[in-house]
PDB file of C-alpha atoms in Angstrom:
ATOM      1  CA  MET X   1      23.144  34.187  29.199  1.00 39.00           C
ATOM      2  CA  TYR X   2      22.166  30.695  28.184  1.00 52.00           C
ATOM      3  CA  VAL X   3      18.844  28.902  28.234  1.00 50.00           C
ATOM      4  CA  THR X   4      18.689  25.839  30.450  1.00 47.00           C
ATOM      5  CA  GLU X   5      15.768  23.492  30.213  1.00 45.00           C
ATOM      6  CA  GLY X   6      13.834  22.468  33.330  1.00 45.00           C
ATOM      7  CA  SER X   7      10.498  21.008  34.394  1.00 37.00           C
ATOM      8  CA  GLN X   8       8.928  24.475  34.530  1.00 45.00           C
ATOM      9  CA  GLY X   9       9.963  25.307  30.974  1.00 46.00           C
ATOM     10  CA  ALA X  10      12.993  27.147  29.678  1.00 50.00           C
ATOM     11  CA  GLN X  11      14.544  29.822  31.836  1.00 58.00           C
ATOM     12  CA  ARG X  12      17.473  32.132  31.272  1.00 66.00           C
ATOM     13  CA  VAL X  13      20.295  31.525  33.707  1.00 73.00           C
ATOM     14  CA  LEU X  14      23.668  33.236  33.910  1.00 78.00           C
ATOM     15  CA  TYR X  15      26.309  30.717  32.946  1.00 82.00           C
ATOM     16  CA  TYR X  16      28.218  30.823  36.237  1.00 85.00           C
ATOM     17  CA  ASP X  17      25.023  30.602  38.303  1.00 88.00           C
ATOM     18  CA  ARG X  18      24.755  26.993  37.203  1.00 91.00           C
ATOM     19  CA  VAL X  19      27.601  26.093  39.557  1.00 93.00           C
ATOM     20  CA  GLU X  20      25.587  27.207  42.575  1.00 93.00           C
ATOM     21  CA  GLN X  21      22.551  25.389  41.191  1.00 94.00           C
ATOM     22  CA  PHE X  22      24.635  22.214  41.042  1.00 96.00           C
ATOM     23  CA  LYS X  23      25.797  22.618  44.639  1.00 95.00           C
ATOM     24  CA  SER X  24      22.263  23.321  45.826  1.00 95.00           C
ATOM     25  CA  LYS X  25      20.922  20.281  44.014  1.00 96.00           C
ATOM     26  CA  VAL X  26      23.521  18.068  45.696  1.00 96.00           C
ATOM     27  CA  GLN X  27      22.172  19.187  49.063  1.00 93.00           C
ATOM     28  CA  SER X  28      18.516  18.779  48.122  1.00 95.00           C
ATOM     29  CA  SER X  29      18.501  15.847  45.711  1.00 92.00           C
ATOM     30  CA  GLY X  30      21.868  14.034  45.841  1.00 85.00           C
ATOM     31  CA  PRO X  31      23.514  11.868  44.858  1.00 96.00           C
ATOM     32  CA  LEU X  32      23.674  13.397  41.393  1.00 98.00           C
ATOM     33  CA  LYS X  33      24.472  11.400  38.273  1.00 98.00           C
ATOM     34  CA  GLY X  34      26.537  12.241  35.233  1.00 98.00           C
ATOM     35  CA  ALA X  35      28.449  10.713  32.338  1.00 98.00           C
ATOM     36  CA  TRP X  36      31.747  10.925  30.474  1.00 98.00           C
ATOM     37  CA  LEU X  37      32.201  12.404  27.013  1.00 98.00           C
ATOM     38  CA  THR X  38      35.231  10.730  25.424  1.00 98.00           C
ATOM     39  CA  GLN X  39      34.828  10.718  21.651  1.00 96.00           C
ATOM     40  CA  GLY X  40      34.942  14.345  20.544  1.00 95.00           C
ATOM     41  CA  SER X  41      31.539  14.447  18.847  1.00 96.00           C
ATOM     42  CA  THR X  42      29.506  17.619  19.322  1.00 97.00           C
ATOM     43  CA  LEU X  43      26.402  15.763  18.129  1.00 97.00           C
ATOM     44  CA  VAL X  44      26.803  12.997  20.707  1.00 97.00           C
ATOM     45  CA  ALA X  45      27.588  15.581  23.396  1.00 97.00           C
ATOM     46  CA  GLN X  46      24.432  17.530  22.569  1.00 96.00           C
ATOM     47  CA  ASN X  47      22.380  14.332  22.567  1.00 97.00           C
ATOM     48  CA  LEU X  48      23.582  13.269  26.015  1.00 97.00           C
ATOM     49  CA  ALA X  49      23.076  16.799  27.322  1.00 97.00           C
ATOM     50  CA  GLN X  50      19.348  16.326  26.728  1.00 96.00           C
ATOM     51  CA  ARG X  51      19.115  13.203  28.884  1.00 95.00           C
ATOM     52  CA  ASP X  52      18.353  13.074  32.592  1.00 94.00           C
ATOM     53  CA  LEU X  53      21.908  13.809  33.710  1.00 97.00           C
ATOM     54  CA  ASP X  54      23.160  16.408  36.168  1.00 97.00           C
ATOM     55  CA  PHE X  55      26.656  16.855  34.726  1.00 98.00           C
ATOM     56  CA  LEU X  56      28.854  15.826  31.822  1.00 98.00           C
ATOM     57  CA  ILE X  57      32.627  15.335  32.029  1.00 98.00           C
ATOM     58  CA  LEU X  58      34.677  15.998  28.905  1.00 98.00           C
ATOM     59  CA  ASP X  59      37.615  13.650  29.303  1.00 98.00           C
ATOM     60  CA  GLY X  60      40.803  15.388  28.247  1.00 98.00           C
ATOM     61  CA  GLN X  61      42.953  12.784  29.986  1.00 98.00           C
ATOM     62  CA  HIS X  62      41.884   9.376  28.664  1.00 97.00           C
ATOM     63  CA  GLY X  63      39.348  10.468  26.048  1.00 97.00           C
ATOM     64  CA  TYR X  64      40.062  11.334  22.411  1.00 96.00           C
ATOM     65  CA  LEU X  65      39.776  15.073  23.050  1.00 96.00           C
ATOM     66  CA  ASP X  66      42.056  18.071  22.765  1.00 93.00           C
ATOM     67  CA  GLU X  67      41.468  21.815  23.020  1.00 90.00           C
ATOM     68  CA  THR X  68      40.227  22.031  19.416  1.00 93.00           C
ATOM     69  CA  LEU X  69      37.382  19.663  20.320  1.00 96.00           C
ATOM     70  CA  ILE X  70      36.674  20.695  23.908  1.00 95.00           C
ATOM     71  CA  GLY X  71      35.645  24.265  23.004  1.00 92.00           C
ATOM     72  CA  PRO X  72      33.027  23.250  20.400  1.00 93.00           C
ATOM     73  CA  MET X  73      31.720  20.499  22.682  1.00 96.00           C
ATOM     74  CA  LEU X  74      31.278  22.966  25.539  1.00 94.00           C
ATOM     75  CA  THR X  75      29.369  25.216  23.152  1.00 91.00           C
ATOM     76  CA  ALA X  76      27.162  22.311  22.087  1.00 94.00           C
ATOM     77  CA  ILE X  77      26.113  21.374  25.613  1.00 94.00           C
ATOM     78  CA  ALA X  78      25.985  24.882  27.110  1.00 91.00           C
ATOM     79  CA  PRO X  79      22.263  25.483  26.382  1.00 90.00           C
ATOM     80  CA  PHE X  80      21.275  22.375  28.325  1.00 94.00           C
ATOM     81  CA  ALA X  81      20.999  21.548  32.002  1.00 94.00           C
ATOM     82  CA  PRO X  82      24.017  19.279  32.765  1.00 97.00           C
ATOM     83  CA  LEU X  83      26.969  21.101  34.305  1.00 97.00           C
ATOM     84  CA  PRO X  84      29.944  21.032  31.885  1.00 97.00           C
ATOM     85  CA  ILE X  85      33.093  19.739  33.584  1.00 98.00           C
ATOM     86  CA  VAL X  86      36.461  19.002  31.949  1.00 98.00           C
ATOM     87  CA  ARG X  87      39.075  16.554  33.162  1.00 98.00           C
ATOM     88  CA  VAL X  88      42.457  17.948  32.183  1.00 98.00           C
ATOM     89  CA  PRO X  89      45.306  15.555  31.313  1.00 98.00           C
ATOM     90  CA  TRP X  90      47.601  16.662  34.147  1.00 98.00           C
ATOM     91  CA  ASN X  91      48.236  19.226  36.870  1.00 98.00           C
ATOM     92  CA  ASP X  92      49.583  21.802  34.427  1.00 98.00           C
ATOM     93  CA  PRO X  93      48.504  25.389  35.180  1.00 98.00           C
ATOM     94  CA  ALA X  94      48.637  26.401  31.501  1.00 97.00           C
ATOM     95  CA  ILE X  95      46.240  23.617  30.513  1.00 97.00           C
ATOM     96  CA  VAL X  96      43.956  24.313  33.473  1.00 97.00           C
ATOM     97  CA  MET X  97      43.716  28.028  32.638  1.00 95.00           C
ATOM     98  CA  LYS X  98      43.057  27.459  28.954  1.00 94.00           C
ATOM     99  CA  THR X  99      40.352  24.931  29.817  1.00 95.00           C
ATOM    100  CA  LEU X 100      38.641  27.506  31.999  1.00 93.00           C
ATOM    101  CA  ASP X 101      38.902  30.132  29.277  1.00 90.00           C
ATOM    102  CA  SER X 102      37.133  27.655  26.974  1.00 90.00           C
ATOM    103  CA  GLY X 103      34.066  27.638  29.212  1.00 90.00           C
ATOM    104  CA  ALA X 104      34.380  24.717  31.628  1.00 94.00           C
ATOM    105  CA  LEU X 105      32.324  25.279  34.774  1.00 94.00           C
ATOM    106  CA  GLY X 106      34.351  22.675  36.616  1.00 97.00           C
ATOM    107  CA  VAL X 107      37.842  21.222  36.252  1.00 98.00           C
ATOM    108  CA  ILE X 108      38.923  17.775  37.398  1.00 98.00           C
ATOM    109  CA  CYS X 109      42.667  17.440  37.941  1.00 98.00           C
ATOM    110  CA  PRO X 110      44.023  13.864  37.967  1.00 98.00           C
ATOM    111  CA  MET X 111      46.575  12.257  40.257  1.00 98.00           C
ATOM    112  CA  ILE X 112      46.526  14.728  43.136  1.00 98.00           C
ATOM    113  CA  ASP X 113      48.659  13.015  45.785  1.00 98.00           C
ATOM    114  CA  SER X 114      49.364  15.744  48.318  1.00 98.00           C
ATOM    115  CA  ARG X 115      48.187  18.996  49.823  1.00 98.00           C
ATOM    116  CA  GLU X 116      50.879  20.867  47.884  1.00 98.00           C
ATOM    117  CA  GLU X 117      49.753  19.441  44.537  1.00 98.00           C
ATOM    118  CA  CYS X 118      46.166  20.311  45.370  1.00 98.00           C
ATOM    119  CA  GLU X 119      47.104  23.886  46.270  1.00 98.00           C
ATOM    120  CA  LYS X 120      48.947  24.265  42.956  1.00 98.00           C
ATOM    121  CA  PHE X 121      45.850  23.095  41.064  1.00 98.00           C
ATOM    122  CA  VAL X 122      43.313  25.193  42.971  1.00 98.00           C
ATOM    123  CA  ARG X 123      45.370  28.361  42.699  1.00 98.00           C
ATOM    124  CA  ALA X 124      45.596  27.902  38.917  1.00 98.00           C
ATOM    125  CA  CYS X 125      41.783  28.046  38.861  1.00 96.00           C
ATOM    126  CA  ARG X 126      41.450  31.261  40.884  1.00 96.00           C
ATOM    127  CA  TYR X 127      42.333  34.841  40.114  1.00 94.00           C
ATOM    128  CA  ALA X 128      44.472  36.921  42.495  1.00 94.00           C
ATOM    129  CA  PRO X 129      44.577  37.216  45.414  1.00 94.00           C
ATOM    130  CA  ARG X 130      43.177  33.681  45.793  1.00 94.00           C
ATOM    131  CA  GLY X 131      45.364  32.269  43.026  1.00 96.00           C
ATOM    132  CA  TYR X 132      47.443  33.055  39.962  1.00 97.00           C
ATOM    133  CA  ARG X 133      45.089  32.398  37.042  1.00 95.00           C
ATOM    134  CA  SER X 134      45.794  34.690  34.093  1.00 94.00           C
ATOM    135  CA  TRP X 135      42.815  36.760  32.937  1.00 90.00           C
ATOM    136  CA  GLY X 136      41.799  36.166  29.320  1.00 85.00           C
ATOM    137  CA  PRO X 137      38.338  34.572  28.938  1.00 78.00           C
ATOM    138  CA  THR X 138      38.231  35.266  25.193  1.00 73.00           C
ATOM    139  CA  ARG X 139      35.632  32.681  24.273  1.00 74.00           C
ATOM    140  CA  LEU X 140      33.451  33.062  27.346  1.00 71.00           C
ATOM    141  CA  THR X 141      32.887  36.804  27.093  1.00 69.00           C
ATOM    142  CA  SER X 142      31.380  36.343  23.641  1.00 67.00           C
ATOM    143  CA  PHE X 143      28.253  34.826  25.157  1.00 62.00           C
ATOM    144  CA  ASP X 144      28.280  35.762  28.846  1.00 71.00           C
ATOM    145  CA  SER X 145      29.609  39.140  29.956  1.00 73.00           C
ATOM    146  CA  SER X 146      29.839  37.937  33.556  1.00 73.00           C
ATOM    147  CA  ALA X 147      32.917  35.933  32.508  1.00 74.00           C
ATOM    148  CA  ALA X 148      34.842  39.208  32.480  1.00 77.00           C
ATOM    149  CA  ASN X 149      34.257  39.557  36.223  1.00 84.00           C
ATOM    150  CA  PRO X 150      37.046  37.707  38.067  1.00 87.00           C
ATOM    151  CA  GLN X 151      34.890  37.250  41.150  1.00 84.00           C
ATOM    152  CA  ARG X 152      32.189  35.540  39.112  1.00 81.00           C
ATOM    153  CA  ALA X 153      34.754  33.329  37.423  1.00 83.00           C
ATOM    154  CA  ASN X 154      36.163  32.322  40.805  1.00 88.00           C
ATOM    155  CA  SER X 155      32.966  30.353  41.389  1.00 89.00           C
ATOM    156  CA  ILE X 156      33.876  27.479  39.052  1.00 93.00           C
ATOM    157  CA  LEU X 157      34.169  24.014  40.611  1.00 98.00           C
ATOM    158  CA  THR X 158      37.606  22.695  41.484  1.00 98.00           C
ATOM    159  CA  LEU X 159      37.748  18.896  41.714  1.00 98.00           C
ATOM    160  CA  ALA X 160      40.897  17.064  42.813  1.00 99.00           C
ATOM    161  CA  MET X 161      41.200  13.426  41.784  1.00 98.00           C
ATOM    162  CA  VAL X 162      42.151  11.051  44.583  1.00 98.00           C
ATOM    163  CA  GLU X 163      43.253   7.844  42.927  1.00 98.00           C
ATOM    164  CA  THR X 164      46.282   6.461  44.755  1.00 98.00           C
ATOM    165  CA  ALA X 165      47.021   5.006  48.171  1.00 98.00           C
ATOM    166  CA  LYS X 166      49.352   7.958  48.740  1.00 98.00           C
ATOM    167  CA  ALA X 167      46.488  10.380  48.125  1.00 98.00           C
ATOM    168  CA  ALA X 168      44.198   8.412  50.428  1.00 98.00           C
ATOM    169  CA  ASP X 169      46.811   8.674  53.179  1.00 98.00           C
ATOM    170  CA  ALA X 170      46.988  12.442  52.608  1.00 98.00           C
ATOM    171  CA  ILE X 171      43.236  12.924  52.294  1.00 98.00           C
ATOM    172  CA  ASP X 172      42.772  15.300  55.245  1.00 98.00           C
ATOM    173  CA  GLY X 173      45.461  17.615  53.902  1.00 98.00           C
ATOM    174  CA  ILE X 174      43.872  17.565  50.455  1.00 99.00           C
ATOM    175  CA  THR X 175      40.284  18.156  51.520  1.00 99.00           C
ATOM    176  CA  SER X 176      41.276  21.065  53.772  1.00 98.00           C
ATOM    177  CA  VAL X 177      42.866  23.081  50.948  1.00 98.00           C
ATOM    178  CA  GLU X 178      41.174  26.482  50.730  1.00 97.00           C
ATOM    179  CA  GLY X 179      39.210  26.857  47.525  1.00 97.00           C
ATOM    180  CA  LEU X 180      38.805  23.139  46.812  1.00 98.00           C
ATOM    181  CA  ASP X 181      35.174  22.323  46.062  1.00 98.00           C
ATOM    182  CA  ALA X 182      35.233  18.561  45.608  1.00 98.00           C
ATOM    183  CA  VAL X 183      37.241  15.374  45.617  1.00 98.00           C
ATOM    184  CA  PHE X 184      36.667  13.055  42.677  1.00 98.00           C
ATOM    185  CA  VAL X 185      37.812   9.487  43.313  1.00 98.00           C
ATOM    186  CA  GLY X 186      39.359   7.491  40.475  1.00 98.00           C
ATOM    187  CA  PRO X 187      38.472   4.024  41.787  1.00 97.00           C
ATOM    188  CA  ALA X 188      40.285   1.981  39.130  1.00 97.00           C
ATOM    189  CA  ASP X 189      43.694   3.557  39.727  1.00 98.00           C
ATOM    190  CA  LEU X 190      43.012   3.568  43.459  1.00 98.00           C
ATOM    191  CA  ALA X 191      42.359  -0.182  43.423  1.00 98.00           C
ATOM    192  CA  ILE X 192      45.550  -0.811  41.440  1.00 98.00           C
ATOM    193  CA  THR X 193      47.685   1.020  44.006  1.00 98.00           C
ATOM    194  CA  TYR X 194      46.282  -1.267  46.714  1.00 98.00           C
ATOM    195  CA  GLY X 195      47.103  -4.349  44.664  1.00 98.00           C
ATOM    196  CA  TYR X 196      43.614  -5.088  43.365  1.00 98.00           C
ATOM    197  CA  ALA X 197      42.228  -5.385  39.849  1.00 98.00           C
ATOM    198  CA  PRO X 198      40.711  -2.112  38.541  1.00 97.00           C
ATOM    199  CA  SER X 199      37.251  -3.686  38.676  1.00 97.00           C
ATOM    200  CA  ASP X 200      37.600  -4.858  42.298  1.00 97.00           C
ATOM    201  CA  GLN X 201      35.747  -1.951  43.875  1.00 94.00           C
ATOM    202  CA  ARG X 202      33.637  -3.542  46.583  1.00 96.00           C
ATOM    203  CA  ASN X 203      36.072  -5.554  48.682  1.00 97.00           C
ATOM    204  CA  GLU X 204      36.379  -4.713  52.371  1.00 97.00           C
ATOM    205  CA  LYS X 205      39.574  -2.679  52.015  1.00 98.00           C
ATOM    206  CA  MET X 206      38.314  -0.555  49.138  1.00 98.00           C
ATOM    207  CA  VAL X 207      35.018   0.175  50.865  1.00 98.00           C
ATOM    208  CA  ALA X 208      36.932   1.242  53.973  1.00 98.00           C
ATOM    209  CA  VAL X 209      39.193   3.565  51.954  1.00 98.00           C
ATOM    210  CA  LEU X 210      36.272   5.096  50.066  1.00 98.00           C
ATOM    211  CA  THR X 211      34.380   5.583  53.320  1.00 98.00           C
ATOM    212  CA  ARG X 212      37.384   7.342  54.839  1.00 98.00           C
ATOM    213  CA  VAL X 213      37.596   9.690  51.819  1.00 98.00           C
ATOM    214  CA  VAL X 214      33.920  10.595  52.104  1.00 98.00           C
ATOM    215  CA  GLU X 215      34.245  11.216  55.842  1.00 98.00           C
ATOM    216  CA  SER X 216      37.159  13.593  55.259  1.00 98.00           C
ATOM    217  CA  CYS X 217      35.187  15.442  52.587  1.00 98.00           C
ATOM    218  CA  LYS X 218      32.239  15.918  54.895  1.00 98.00           C
ATOM    219  CA  THR X 219      34.465  17.050  57.770  1.00 98.00           C
ATOM    220  CA  ASN X 220      36.055  19.736  55.603  1.00 98.00           C
ATOM    221  CA  GLY X 221      32.932  20.796  53.729  1.00 98.00           C
ATOM    222  CA  VAL X 222      33.833  19.612  50.232  1.00 98.00           C
ATOM    223  CA  LEU X 223      31.779  17.420  47.931  1.00 98.00           C
ATOM    224  CA  ALA X 224      32.684  13.800  47.230  1.00 98.00           C
ATOM    225  CA  GLY X 225      32.355  12.354  43.729  1.00 98.00           C
ATOM    226  CA  THR X 226      33.489   9.177  42.039  1.00 98.00           C
ATOM    227  CA  ALA X 227      33.419   7.223  38.785  1.00 98.00           C
ATOM    228  CA  PRO X 228      32.074   3.735  39.577  1.00 97.00           C
ATOM    229  CA  LEU X 229      32.694   1.125  36.916  1.00 96.00           C
ATOM    230  CA  THR X 230      29.307  -0.587  37.236  1.00 96.00           C
ATOM    231  CA  LEU X 231      25.836   0.207  38.526  1.00 96.00           C
ATOM    232  CA  ASP X 232      26.495  -2.107  41.478  1.00 97.00           C
ATOM    233  CA  ASP X 233      29.584  -0.035  42.262  1.00 98.00           C
ATOM    234  CA  ALA X 234      27.451   3.104  41.956  1.00 97.00           C
ATOM    235  CA  ARG X 235      24.908   1.698  44.391  1.00 97.00           C
ATOM    236  CA  VAL X 236      27.633   1.062  46.961  1.00 97.00           C
ATOM    237  CA  ALA X 237      29.066   4.552  46.354  1.00 98.00           C
ATOM    238  CA  ALA X 238      25.658   6.051  47.100  1.00 97.00           C
ATOM    239  CA  GLU X 239      25.382   3.992  50.283  1.00 97.00           C
ATOM    240  CA  ILE X 240      28.829   5.158  51.409  1.00 98.00           C
ATOM    241  CA  GLY X 241      27.700   8.757  50.990  1.00 98.00           C
ATOM    242  CA  PHE X 242      29.175  10.062  47.731  1.00 98.00           C
ATOM    243  CA  ASP X 243      27.428  13.207  46.529  1.00 98.00           C
ATOM    244  CA  PHE X 244      27.705  12.538  42.784  1.00 98.00           C
ATOM    245  CA  PHE X 245      29.046   9.943  40.372  1.00 98.00           C
ATOM    246  CA  ALA X 246      29.637   9.412  36.669  1.00 98.00           C
ATOM    247  CA  ILE X 247      27.798   6.254  35.631  1.00 94.00           C
ATOM    248  CA  GLY X 248      28.942   5.629  32.059  1.00 96.00           C
ATOM    249  CA  SER X 249      30.273   7.214  28.888  1.00 98.00           C
ATOM    250  CA  ASP X 250      29.190   8.038  25.367  1.00 97.00           C
ATOM    251  CA  LEU X 251      31.133   5.004  24.132  1.00 96.00           C
ATOM    252  CA  SER X 252      29.772   2.595  26.727  1.00 96.00           C
ATOM    253  CA  PHE X 253      26.195   3.782  26.178  1.00 97.00           C
ATOM    254  CA  MET X 254      26.591   3.256  22.444  1.00 96.00           C
ATOM    255  CA  GLY X 255      27.986  -0.238  22.979  1.00 96.00           C
ATOM    256  CA  VAL X 256      25.269  -1.281  25.393  1.00 95.00           C
ATOM    257  CA  GLY X 257      22.556   0.116  23.138  1.00 96.00           C
ATOM    258  CA  ALA X 258      23.914  -1.589  20.023  1.00 96.00           C
ATOM    259  CA  ALA X 259      24.286  -4.906  21.831  1.00 96.00           C
ATOM    260  CA  SER X 260      20.733  -4.692  23.150  1.00 95.00           C
ATOM    261  CA  VAL X 261      19.237  -3.966  19.725  1.00 95.00           C
ATOM    262  CA  ALA X 262      21.311  -6.679  18.065  1.00 96.00           C
ATOM    263  CA  ALA X 263      20.246  -9.256  20.663  1.00 93.00           C
ATOM    264  CA  GLN X 264      16.589  -8.395  20.204  1.00 93.00           C
ATOM    265  CA  ALA X 265      16.834  -8.387  16.420  1.00 94.00           C
ATOM    266  CA  ALA X 266      18.551 -11.810  16.442  1.00 92.00           C
ATOM    267  CA  SER X 267      15.211 -13.465  17.218  1.00 86.00           C
ATOM    268  CA  PHE X 268      13.293 -11.846  14.349  1.00 91.00           C
ATOM    269  CA  GLY X 269      11.894 -14.322  11.831  1.00 78.00           C
ATOM    270  CA  LYS X 270      12.565 -17.390  13.972  1.00 69.00           C
ATOM    271  CA  SER X 271       9.640 -19.719  14.437  1.00 61.00           C
TER     272      SER X 271
END
C-alpha cells in the first residue's frame, strides 16, 4: 500500500490499482500530461512527482539511467500521484522482466516495427498463460503484497513505441496484439524515417501518419500516447486525438527555468 495525494487529501491505494486509475482518467479527463526523467536523481524525481503531472517516464533508453538507479527512483516517486513508467533500452525480455520486478507500473518498449515484435514484448510482461514472464517480484513484495499475485501484476501497462515508417505501415497488426494497452509514438525517429528533420512534426505528411496511428488505436481499443518536442507539437497531438503525451524532461525543465531566472536577473541594477 502506498499513499497517493489527491484533491480530497491523502488516500491509501493499492499500487497496481493506480493503473486502472490512469486508464479511467484518460477516459474522463484526457489528454493526460507527463514528463521524462533522464538524469538519475531521486531528489529531482521526487520533486517532479509532486507537480501537476499524470505520469513520469524513467528513460532507460536515452537517459543516464540503469537498473541501479531505476529502482531507487521508482521508490522515490511511488508515494505520489504520477504513474511510474519505464522506457527500457530494447525489446529484451530479460530487461523487461527485471524492470517490472523493480516496480514499474508501465513499460515502454522502443522500436516496435511489427506484430511479431509487439507480441514478443507483451508476452514478456505477462505471466502464463498470457505470456512467459518469470515470477520473482523481490522488491515489490516488500511494500505491496498484491505484487505476489500474478493476476494483479498482469494489469501493468504495456506500451509499444511506434517510431518508424515500417511500424506505421504495420500499425493495425501492432494495435491488435492481445494484451497491448497503448502505442507510444516516438515522433523524432518517425520523422527521420520519412526524410524529415526530427523537429519537423507538423507537416502534412506527419500529421496524416499520426492521425492514422490514432485511428488504429481507437479501432482496436488501445490508448495512444506520444512525446511531442514542443508545446505547439503537443497542441496538435491533442487535436489529432492522442490520449496522453510527455511534454518535457527534468533536464529541459531545469534549462528553461535557469534561462528564465538568468534573463530576469540580467536587468537588475540597470537604470
